[in-house]
Amino acid sequence: MADAKVIPFDDDRSRTGAQRPARRRGTARRKNDPAAVREVTAMPGQQDGEPQVERAEPEPARPETRAGAEPEPRGGGGGLERRVAGGLAFLRRRLTGDYEVDDFGYDEELTDQVLMSLVRPLYEKYFRVEVKGIENIPSEGGALIVSNHSGTLPLDGLMMQVAVHDNHPEGRHLRLLAADLVFMLPVVNELARKAGHTLACAEDAERLLERGELVGVMPEGFKGIGKPFSERYKLQRFGRGGFVSTALRAGTPIVPCSIVGAEEIYPMIGNAKTLARVLGFPYFPITPTFPWLGPLGALPLPTKWTIQFGEPIPTDGYPPEAAEDPMLMFNLTDQVREQIQHTLYKLLVQRRSVFF
């Protein structure tokens, strides 16, 4: 397989709309058209023996083709043919290496055509995610989306990625910052890179923000997804505020995000710490179904999710040296955390059922 082309982040691809076909109008047949149906009738007051007049029966007007509409394919198989042709073209590009990735390994075409399609049924049919406040995410330019983290397995990050892409008017992509463990696991490492995820470090995050990307971060880390079920929806410590410092340096807004529903997919009632140390994991969850039911116990519960994006907190009004001010970072970190926690409580009060 040929090597993929590497492009910079700021590569601009303009999209041009298809040319509209010419408007077609129905045409009426002329009077002497042999195909027209004529009937012989007598005019009112006409005497017998006088010449009679032929009147052509008017033909029904042909339906007009709407401007910009393509003619319907014959046989009704046009949609299937286009999908097959698109799939074959996609495979040809993959086999010949005629596709593009950025210097982080992000493959936008593969993400849109394959990875998103694999996750989307879980998003739409299983968790039935409801998205609120998508208008708070800017249409262009960089922004840092900060969210709570929960669920034993990091499915909430994937659901947030689909929520942004499928609901934002501009179809923007979210680049998630992931823990070191993600890039140490075989297969998972490669898929994470292809989907646009990168290491959770200030240097990578700042580069992405300066390129105008949406960057997602979950400051709770393993403390959030590995907390017991009894502490659900209680935010853990947000580290030392490194994400705030990154946003200040890039001058990009911070968008708080609250996710309800992920806490109940794997109710963690215990933690086998010894086994976790042996396996090199930060925790080894014990749930009502895992490991008792084997692989079946790894199936998440079909909870109903809500993802709400809050009002952005601007950072472009601060001087450059503000990124080194520990008191300012502490205040902004606390402001983001409190806004997420308040929204979580509000969504929980509004929720009628965990599953419906």
mmCIF file of C-alpha atoms in Angstrom:
data_model
loop_
_atom_site.group_PDB
_atom_site.id
_atom_site.type_symbol
_atom_site.label_atom_id
_atom_site.label_comp_id
_atom_site.label_asym_id
_atom_site.label_seq_id
_atom_site.Cartn_x
_atom_site.Cartn_y
_atom_site.Cartn_z
ATOM 1 C CA MET A 1 0.000 0.000 0.000
ATOM 2 C CA ALA A 2 1.357 3.380 -0.916
ATOM 3 C CA ASP A 3 2.142 5.922 1.779
ATOM 4 C CA ALA A 4 -0.498 8.518 2.557
ATOM 5 C CA LYS A 5 0.083 12.163 1.800
ATOM 6 C CA VAL A 6 0.793 14.395 4.777
ATOM 7 C CA ILE A 7 -0.850 17.818 4.778
ATOM 8 C CA PRO A 8 -0.690 20.720 7.222
ATOM 9 C CA PHE A 9 -3.617 21.517 9.502
ATOM 10 C CA ASP A 10 -4.456 24.753 7.765
ATOM 11 C CA ASP A 11 -5.054 23.142 4.397
ATOM 12 C CA ASP A 12 -8.164 24.848 3.034
ATOM 13 C CA ARG A 13 -10.538 22.798 0.959
ATOM 14 C CA SER A 14 -13.254 24.840 -0.690
ATOM 15 C CA ARG A 15 -16.511 23.161 -1.524
ATOM 16 C CA THR A 16 -18.317 24.112 -4.681
ATOM 17 C CA GLY A 17 -21.967 23.421 -5.215
ATOM 18 C CA ALA A 18 -23.125 21.420 -8.226
ATOM 19 C CA GLN A 19 -24.404 23.430 -11.220
ATOM 20 C CA ARG A 20 -28.153 23.540 -11.359
ATOM 21 C CA PRO A 21 -29.722 21.904 -14.397
ATOM 22 C CA ALA A 22 -31.744 24.111 -16.756
ATOM 23 C CA ARG A 23 -35.414 24.514 -15.956
ATOM 24 C CA ARG A 24 -37.644 22.434 -18.221
ATOM 25 C CA ARG A 25 -41.168 23.576 -19.005
ATOM 26 C CA GLY A 26 -44.074 21.523 -20.272
ATOM 27 C CA THR A 27 -44.892 22.061 -23.976
ATOM 28 C CA ALA A 28 -48.368 22.029 -25.497
ATOM 29 C CA ARG A 29 -49.007 20.115 -28.743
ATOM 30 C CA ARG A 30 -50.043 22.012 -31.840
ATOM 31 C CA LYS A 31 -53.579 21.757 -33.167
ATOM 32 C CA ASN A 32 -52.713 19.571 -36.173
ATOM 33 C CA ASP A 33 -50.737 17.088 -34.077
ATOM 34 C CA PRO A 34 -52.057 13.658 -35.112
ATOM 35 C CA ALA A 35 -51.511 12.378 -31.573
ATOM 36 C CA ALA A 36 -53.952 14.899 -30.182
ATOM 37 C CA VAL A 37 -57.465 13.563 -29.562
ATOM 38 C CA ARG A 38 -60.105 15.462 -31.506
ATOM 39 C CA GLU A 39 -63.825 15.352 -31.131
ATOM 40 C CA VAL A 40 -66.449 16.830 -33.538
ATOM 41 C CA THR A 41 -68.949 19.079 -31.887
ATOM 42 C CA ALA A 42 -71.605 21.483 -33.103
ATOM 43 C CA MET A 43 -71.370 25.076 -32.098
ATOM 44 C CA PRO A 44 -74.358 26.561 -30.305
ATOM 45 C CA GLY A 45 -76.967 27.797 -32.807
ATOM 46 C CA GLN A 46 -75.400 25.942 -35.739
ATOM 47 C CA GLN A 47 -77.855 24.619 -38.378
ATOM 48 C CA ASP A 48 -77.799 21.154 -39.880
ATOM 49 C CA GLY A 49 -75.644 20.926 -42.964
ATOM 50 C CA GLU A 50 -73.273 23.705 -41.974
ATOM 51 C CA PRO A 51 -69.606 22.785 -41.642
ATOM 52 C CA GLN A 52 -68.657 21.583 -38.188
ATOM 53 C CA VAL A 53 -65.659 22.683 -36.194
ATOM 54 C CA GLU A 54 -62.975 20.310 -34.923
ATOM 55 C CA ARG A 55 -61.818 20.944 -31.355
ATOM 56 C CA ALA A 56 -58.696 19.323 -30.056
ATOM 57 C CA GLU A 57 -58.957 17.870 -26.582
ATOM 58 C CA PRO A 58 -56.378 19.695 -24.435
ATOM 59 C CA GLU A 59 -53.477 17.527 -23.293
ATOM 60 C CA PRO A 60 -52.636 17.488 -19.590
ATOM 61 C CA ALA A 61 -49.670 19.695 -18.838
ATOM 62 C CA ARG A 62 -46.436 17.903 -18.204
ATOM 63 C CA PRO A 63 -44.986 18.301 -14.734
ATOM 64 C CA GLU A 64 -42.206 20.814 -14.557
ATOM 65 C CA THR A 65 -38.804 19.892 -13.258
ATOM 66 C CA ARG A 66 -37.870 21.966 -10.212
ATOM 67 C CA ALA A 67 -34.827 24.111 -10.566
ATOM 68 C CA GLY A 68 -31.851 22.353 -9.068
ATOM 69 C CA ALA A 69 -33.562 18.951 -8.962
ATOM 70 C CA GLU A 70 -31.959 16.011 -10.729
ATOM 71 C CA PRO A 71 -34.116 13.654 -12.809
ATOM 72 C CA GLU A 72 -35.195 10.491 -11.065
ATOM 73 C CA PRO A 73 -33.048 7.513 -12.033
ATOM 74 C CA ARG A 74 -34.835 4.778 -13.911
ATOM 75 C CA GLY A 75 -35.489 1.614 -11.979
ATOM 76 C CA GLY A 76 -35.111 3.328 -8.581
ATOM 77 C CA GLY A 77 -31.579 2.005 -8.126
ATOM 78 C CA GLY A 78 -29.695 5.271 -8.515
ATOM 79 C CA GLY A 79 -29.130 5.698 -4.776
ATOM 80 C CA LEU A 80 -27.695 2.215 -4.390
ATOM 81 C CA GLU A 81 -25.520 2.655 -7.475
ATOM 82 C CA ARG A 82 -24.102 5.906 -6.114
ATOM 83 C CA ARG A 83 -23.319 4.291 -2.761
ATOM 84 C CA VAL A 84 -21.621 1.340 -4.436
ATOM 85 C CA ALA A 85 -19.636 3.650 -6.698
ATOM 86 C CA GLY A 86 -18.631 5.803 -3.733
ATOM 87 C CA GLY A 87 -17.574 2.738 -1.752
ATOM 88 C CA LEU A 88 -15.450 1.420 -4.616
ATOM 89 C CA ALA A 89 -13.831 4.819 -5.073
ATOM 90 C CA PHE A 90 -13.065 4.929 -1.340
ATOM 91 C CA LEU A 91 -11.448 1.470 -1.458
ATOM 92 C CA ARG A 92 -9.410 2.452 -4.500
ATOM 93 C CA ARG A 93 -8.050 5.521 -2.711
ATOM 94 C CA ARG A 94 -7.170 3.473 0.355
ATOM 95 C CA LEU A 95 -5.377 0.799 -1.672
ATOM 96 C CA THR A 96 -3.429 3.282 -3.760
ATOM 97 C CA GLY A 97 -2.580 5.587 -0.851
ATOM 98 C CA ASP A 98 -4.384 8.494 -2.487
ATOM 99 C CA TYR A 99 -5.651 9.983 0.778
ATOM 100 C CA GLU A 100 -4.411 12.589 3.219
ATOM 101 C CA VAL A 101 -3.466 12.592 6.894
ATOM 102 C CA ASP A 102 -2.073 15.381 9.037
ATOM 103 C CA ASP A 103 1.102 15.297 11.070
ATOM 104 C CA PHE A 104 -0.787 13.830 14.060
ATOM 105 C CA GLY A 105 -2.051 10.895 11.980
ATOM 106 C CA TYR A 106 -5.610 12.212 11.670
ATOM 107 C CA ASP A 107 -7.429 10.711 8.683
ATOM 108 C CA GLU A 108 -10.555 12.802 8.083
ATOM 109 C CA GLU A 109 -11.908 10.659 5.234
ATOM 110 C CA LEU A 110 -11.572 7.416 7.185
ATOM 111 C CA THR A 111 -13.174 9.047 10.222
ATOM 112 C CA ASP A 112 -16.169 10.304 8.229
ATOM 113 C CA GLN A 113 -16.716 7.224 6.084
ATOM 114 C CA VAL A 114 -15.913 4.391 8.510
ATOM 115 C CA LEU A 115 -15.189 5.252 12.141
ATOM 116 C CA MET A 116 -18.137 7.616 12.630
ATOM 117 C CA SER A 117 -20.428 5.117 10.906
ATOM 118 C CA LEU A 118 -19.382 2.413 13.368
ATOM 119 C CA VAL A 119 -20.033 4.567 16.440
ATOM 120 C CA ARG A 120 -23.171 6.339 15.182
ATOM 121 C CA PRO A 121 -25.639 3.424 15.798
ATOM 122 C CA LEU A 122 -24.506 3.337 19.437
ATOM 123 C CA TYR A 123 -25.027 7.105 19.609
ATOM 124 C CA GLU A 124 -28.436 7.214 17.890
ATOM 125 C CA LYS A 125 -30.133 3.903 18.697
ATOM 126 C CA TYR A 126 -28.554 2.597 21.896
ATOM 127 C CA PHE A 127 -27.863 5.661 24.030
ATOM 128 C CA ARG A 128 -30.303 7.929 22.125
ATOM 129 C CA VAL A 129 -28.177 10.977 22.824
ATOM 130 C CA GLU A 130 -29.938 14.334 23.124
ATOM 131 C CA VAL A 131 -27.742 17.374 22.422
ATOM 132 C CA LYS A 132 -28.338 20.859 23.805
ATOM 133 C CA GLY A 133 -26.479 24.152 23.382
ATOM 134 C CA ILE A 134 -24.636 23.202 20.190
ATOM 135 C CA GLU A 135 -24.867 26.870 19.166
ATOM 136 C CA ASN A 136 -22.330 27.680 21.914
ATOM 137 C CA ILE A 137 -19.587 26.006 19.876
ATOM 138 C CA PRO A 138 -18.066 28.574 17.486
ATOM 139 C CA SER A 139 -18.519 28.056 13.758
ATOM 140 C CA GLU A 140 -14.853 28.689 13.042
ATOM 141 C CA GLY A 141 -11.604 29.052 14.888
ATOM 142 C CA GLY A 142 -10.209 27.151 17.824
ATOM 143 C CA ALA A 143 -12.068 26.357 21.038
ATOM 144 C CA LEU A 144 -11.392 24.154 24.042
ATOM 145 C CA ILE A 145 -14.335 21.964 25.089
ATOM 146 C CA VAL A 146 -14.015 20.825 28.721
ATOM 147 C CA SER A 147 -16.259 17.986 29.908
ATOM 148 C CA ASN A 148 -16.885 15.712 32.869
ATOM 149 C CA HIS A 149 -15.610 12.140 32.522
ATOM 150 C CA SER A 150 -17.393 8.975 33.667
ATOM 151 C CA GLY A 151 -18.608 5.524 32.721
ATOM 152 C CA THR A 152 -15.746 3.103 33.593
ATOM 153 C CA LEU A 153 -14.900 2.922 29.873
ATOM 154 C CA PRO A 154 -14.343 6.225 27.997
ATOM 155 C CA LEU A 155 -17.372 5.975 25.723
ATOM 156 C CA ASP A 156 -18.425 9.504 26.675
ATOM 157 C CA GLY A 157 -15.568 10.976 24.666
ATOM 158 C CA LEU A 158 -16.669 9.139 21.524
ATOM 159 C CA MET A 159 -20.294 10.188 22.010
ATOM 160 C CA MET A 160 -19.227 13.808 22.436
ATOM 161 C CA GLN A 161 -17.207 13.588 19.234
ATOM 162 C CA VAL A 162 -20.222 12.329 17.262
ATOM 163 C CA ALA A 163 -22.489 14.917 18.914
ATOM 164 C CA VAL A 164 -20.315 17.806 17.726
ATOM 165 C CA HIS A 165 -19.865 16.496 14.197
ATOM 166 C CA ASP A 166 -23.491 15.485 13.565
ATOM 167 C CA ASN A 167 -25.223 18.452 15.200
ATOM 168 C CA HIS A 168 -22.995 21.432 14.492
ATOM 169 C CA PRO A 169 -24.148 23.420 11.414
ATOM 170 C CA GLU A 170 -20.595 23.376 10.057
ATOM 171 C CA GLY A 171 -20.063 19.671 10.787
ATOM 172 C CA ARG A 172 -16.934 20.406 12.788
ATOM 173 C CA HIS A 173 -14.615 17.695 14.052
ATOM 174 C CA LEU A 174 -13.600 17.378 17.697
ATOM 175 C CA ARG A 175 -9.990 16.423 18.436
ATOM 176 C CA LEU A 176 -9.850 14.684 21.808
ATOM 177 C CA LEU A 177 -6.879 14.678 24.158
ATOM 178 C CA ALA A 178 -6.390 11.111 25.415
ATOM 179 C CA ALA A 179 -4.334 9.519 28.196
ATOM 180 C CA ASP A 180 -1.034 7.730 27.635
ATOM 181 C CA LEU A 181 -2.704 4.336 28.109
ATOM 182 C CA VAL A 182 -4.792 4.799 24.952
ATOM 183 C CA PHE A 183 -1.645 5.039 22.825
ATOM 184 C CA MET A 184 -0.045 2.013 24.478
ATOM 185 C CA LEU A 185 -2.807 -0.422 23.521
ATOM 186 C CA PRO A 186 -2.499 -2.261 20.195
ATOM 187 C CA VAL A 187 -5.145 -1.481 17.555
ATOM 188 C CA VAL A 188 -6.684 1.152 19.871
ATOM 189 C CA ASN A 189 -3.581 3.289 19.395
ATOM 190 C CA GLU A 190 -3.900 3.310 15.601
ATOM 191 C CA LEU A 191 -7.662 3.908 15.610
ATOM 192 C CA ALA A 192 -7.300 6.788 18.070
ATOM 193 C CA ARG A 193 -4.738 8.490 15.849
ATOM 194 C CA LYS A 194 -6.874 8.013 12.740
ATOM 195 C CA ALA A 195 -9.902 9.490 14.554
ATOM 196 C CA GLY A 196 -7.999 12.661 15.411
ATOM 197 C CA HIS A 197 -7.127 11.956 19.043
ATOM 198 C CA THR A 198 -3.753 12.963 20.370
ATOM 199 C CA LEU A 199 -1.742 12.818 23.571
ATOM 200 C CA ALA A 200 -3.048 14.918 26.454
ATOM 201 C CA CYS A 201 -0.149 17.356 26.672
ATOM 202 C CA ALA A 202 -0.071 21.140 26.551
ATOM 203 C CA GLU A 203 2.157 21.287 23.452
ATOM 204 C CA ASP A 204 -0.154 19.202 21.250
ATOM 205 C CA ALA A 205 -3.275 20.956 22.523
ATOM 206 C CA GLU A 206 -1.814 24.406 21.880
ATOM 207 C CA ARG A 207 -0.776 23.487 18.347
ATOM 208 C CA LEU A 208 -4.272 22.249 17.538
ATOM 209 C CA LEU A 209 -5.942 25.329 18.990
ATOM 210 C CA GLU A 210 -3.663 27.672 17.069
ATOM 211 C CA ARG A 211 -4.630 25.845 13.869
ATOM 212 C CA GLY A 212 -8.298 26.618 14.554
ATOM 213 C CA GLU A 213 -9.312 23.123 15.698
ATOM 214 C CA LEU A 214 -11.906 22.133 18.290
ATOM 215 C CA VAL A 215 -10.082 20.363 21.118
ATOM 216 C CA GLY A 216 -11.818 18.243 23.749
ATOM 217 C CA VAL A 217 -10.374 17.588 27.186
ATOM 218 C CA MET A 218 -11.695 15.751 30.254
ATOM 219 C CA PRO A 219 -9.597 17.011 33.179
ATOM 220 C CA GLU A 220 -10.861 14.390 35.669
ATOM 221 C CA GLY A 221 -8.955 11.675 33.798
ATOM 222 C CA PHE A 222 -8.953 8.208 35.342
ATOM 223 C CA LYS A 223 -10.267 9.662 38.604
ATOM 224 C CA GLY A 224 -13.509 10.414 36.780
ATOM 225 C CA ILE A 225 -14.174 7.208 34.846
ATOM 226 C CA GLY A 226 -12.844 4.994 37.643
ATOM 227 C CA LYS A 227 -14.818 6.428 40.547
ATOM 228 C CA PRO A 228 -17.357 4.194 42.352
ATOM 229 C CA PHE A 229 -21.046 4.316 41.509
ATOM 230 C CA SER A 230 -21.826 5.874 44.883
ATOM 231 C CA GLU A 231 -19.966 9.037 43.789
ATOM 232 C CA ARG A 232 -21.682 9.383 40.417
ATOM 233 C CA TYR A 233 -22.054 12.902 39.007
ATOM 234 C CA LYS A 234 -19.707 14.321 41.640
ATOM 235 C CA LEU A 235 -16.852 15.982 39.788
ATOM 236 C CA GLN A 236 -13.341 15.018 40.821
ATOM 237 C CA ARG A 237 -10.415 17.417 40.989
ATOM 238 C CA PHE A 238 -9.550 19.140 37.690
ATOM 239 C CA GLY A 239 -5.816 18.717 37.976
ATOM 240 C CA ARG A 240 -3.688 21.851 38.191
ATOM 241 C CA GLY A 241 -5.542 23.857 35.549
ATOM 242 C CA GLY A 242 -3.223 23.070 32.651
ATOM 243 C CA PHE A 243 -6.080 23.261 30.153
ATOM 244 C CA VAL A 244 -6.812 26.846 31.231
ATOM 245 C CA SER A 245 -3.186 27.831 30.670
ATOM 246 C CA THR A 246 -3.328 26.284 27.173
ATOM 247 C CA ALA A 247 -6.498 28.196 26.282
ATOM 248 C CA LEU A 248 -4.994 31.459 27.562
ATOM 249 C CA ARG A 249 -1.873 31.042 25.439
ATOM 250 C CA ALA A 250 -3.928 30.317 22.326
ATOM 251 C CA GLY A 251 -6.546 32.989 23.145
ATOM 252 C CA THR A 252 -9.399 30.560 22.461
ATOM 253 C CA PRO A 253 -12.698 30.281 24.366
ATOM 254 C CA ILE A 254 -13.448 27.501 26.844
ATOM 255 C CA VAL A 255 -16.778 25.722 26.316
ATOM 256 C CA PRO A 256 -17.992 23.732 29.369
ATOM 257 C CA CYS A 257 -19.772 20.465 28.547
ATOM 258 C CA SER A 258 -21.953 18.321 30.837
ATOM 259 C CA ILE A 259 -22.778 14.681 30.044
ATOM 260 C CA VAL A 260 -25.588 12.828 31.838
ATOM 261 C CA GLY A 261 -26.207 9.118 31.293
ATOM 262 C CA ALA A 262 -22.665 7.767 31.098
ATOM 263 C CA GLU A 263 -22.384 7.159 34.850
ATOM 264 C CA GLU A 264 -24.922 4.302 34.733
ATOM 265 C CA ILE A 265 -23.660 2.254 31.760
ATOM 266 C CA TYR A 266 -21.233 0.288 33.986
ATOM 267 C CA PRO A 267 -22.202 0.745 37.653
ATOM 268 C CA MET A 268 -18.828 0.249 39.342
ATOM 269 C CA ILE A 269 -19.425 -1.375 42.727
ATOM 270 C CA GLY A 270 -15.874 -2.574 43.316
ATOM 271 C CA ASN A 271 -12.263 -2.257 42.201
ATOM 272 C CA ALA A 272 -9.822 -5.172 42.054
ATOM 273 C CA LYS A 273 -6.708 -3.097 42.702
ATOM 274 C CA THR A 274 -4.273 -6.003 42.842
ATOM 275 C CA LEU A 275 -5.402 -7.340 39.506
ATOM 276 C CA ALA A 276 -5.269 -3.815 38.089
ATOM 277 C CA ARG A 277 -1.615 -3.445 39.130
ATOM 278 C CA VAL A 278 -0.743 -6.794 37.562
ATOM 279 C CA LEU A 279 -2.366 -5.808 34.272
ATOM 280 C CA GLY A 280 -0.973 -2.272 34.360
ATOM 281 C CA PHE A 281 -4.414 -0.648 34.474
ATOM 282 C CA PRO A 282 -5.363 2.294 36.710
ATOM 283 C CA TYR A 283 -8.306 0.223 38.023
ATOM 284 C CA PHE A 284 -10.126 -3.056 37.330
ATOM 285 C CA PRO A 285 -13.886 -2.513 37.581
ATOM 286 C CA ILE A 286 -16.346 -4.857 39.197
ATOM 287 C CA THR A 287 -19.948 -4.274 38.182
ATOM 288 C CA PRO A 288 -23.218 -6.187 38.774
ATOM 289 C CA THR A 289 -22.609 -8.008 35.464
ATOM 290 C CA PHE A 290 -18.804 -8.034 35.065
ATOM 291 C CA PRO A 291 -16.864 -10.308 35.386
ATOM 292 C CA TRP A 292 -19.682 -12.613 36.499
ATOM 293 C CA LEU A 293 -21.321 -12.882 33.058
ATOM 294 C CA GLY A 294 -18.075 -13.012 31.114
ATOM 295 C CA PRO A 295 -18.002 -11.109 27.804
ATOM 296 C CA LEU A 296 -21.744 -10.498 28.085
ATOM 297 C CA GLY A 297 -21.065 -8.497 31.234
ATOM 298 C CA ALA A 298 -19.009 -6.018 29.189
ATOM 299 C CA LEU A 299 -22.157 -4.874 27.379
ATOM 300 C CA PRO A 300 -23.076 -1.364 28.583
ATOM 301 C CA LEU A 301 -26.554 -0.682 29.909
ATOM 302 C CA PRO A 302 -28.787 1.211 27.421
ATOM 303 C CA THR A 303 -29.127 4.436 29.363
ATOM 304 C CA LYS A 304 -30.556 7.662 27.927
ATOM 305 C CA TRP A 305 -27.893 10.344 27.461
ATOM 306 C CA THR A 306 -27.976 14.127 27.414
ATOM 307 C CA ILE A 307 -25.006 16.262 26.336
ATOM 308 C CA GLN A 308 -25.224 19.989 26.964
ATOM 309 C CA PHE A 309 -22.669 22.576 25.847
ATOM 310 C CA GLY A 310 -22.603 25.674 28.028
ATOM 311 C CA GLU A 311 -21.861 29.281 27.241
ATOM 312 C CA PRO A 312 -18.233 29.836 26.244
ATOM 313 C CA ILE A 313 -15.820 31.536 28.601
ATOM 314 C CA PRO A 314 -13.604 33.959 26.605
ATOM 315 C CA THR A 315 -9.864 34.099 27.197
ATOM 316 C CA ASP A 316 -8.706 36.510 24.487
ATOM 317 C CA GLY A 317 -9.042 39.560 26.745
ATOM 318 C CA TYR A 318 -6.158 38.583 29.024
ATOM 319 C CA PRO A 319 -2.531 39.707 28.532
ATOM 320 C CA PRO A 320 0.072 37.126 27.370
ATOM 321 C CA GLU A 321 1.585 36.807 30.850
ATOM 322 C CA ALA A 322 -1.805 35.714 32.251
ATOM 323 C CA ALA A 323 -1.025 32.108 31.313
ATOM 324 C CA GLU A 324 1.644 32.107 34.039
ATOM 325 C CA ASP A 325 -0.603 33.552 36.755
ATOM 326 C CA PRO A 326 -1.503 30.645 39.105
ATOM 327 C CA MET A 327 -4.293 32.577 40.823
ATOM 328 C CA LEU A 328 -6.005 33.378 37.511
ATOM 329 C CA MET A 329 -5.701 29.755 36.371
ATOM 330 C CA PHE A 330 -7.194 28.588 39.654
ATOM 331 C CA ASN A 331 -10.135 30.990 39.349
ATOM 332 C CA LEU A 332 -10.896 30.059 35.737
ATOM 333 C CA THR A 333 -10.563 26.344 36.477
ATOM 334 C CA ASP A 334 -12.976 26.675 39.368
ATOM 335 C CA GLN A 335 -15.389 28.663 37.194
ATOM 336 C CA VAL A 336 -15.427 25.967 34.499
ATOM 337 C CA ARG A 337 -15.805 23.182 37.066
ATOM 338 C CA GLU A 338 -18.668 24.914 38.867
ATOM 339 C CA GLN A 339 -20.505 25.569 35.611
ATOM 340 C CA ILE A 340 -20.251 21.901 34.602
ATOM 341 C CA GLN A 341 -21.344 20.696 38.052
ATOM 342 C CA HIS A 342 -24.305 23.090 38.158
ATOM 343 C CA THR A 343 -25.482 21.928 34.722
ATOM 344 C CA LEU A 344 -25.149 18.279 35.768
ATOM 345 C CA TYR A 345 -27.433 18.850 38.751
ATOM 346 C CA LYS A 346 -29.931 20.716 36.586
ATOM 347 C CA LEU A 347 -30.034 17.929 33.999
ATOM 348 C CA LEU A 348 -30.453 15.292 36.708
ATOM 349 C CA VAL A 349 -33.433 17.159 38.137
ATOM 350 C CA GLN A 350 -35.007 17.339 34.680
ATOM 351 C CA ARG A 351 -34.357 13.652 33.931
ATOM 352 C CA ARG A 352 -37.418 11.439 34.466
ATOM 353 C CA SER A 353 -35.754 8.060 33.976
ATOM 354 C CA VAL A 354 -32.266 6.613 33.587
ATOM 355 C CA PHE A 355 -33.315 4.509 30.608
ATOM 356 C CA PHE A 356 -36.162 6.485 28.989
#
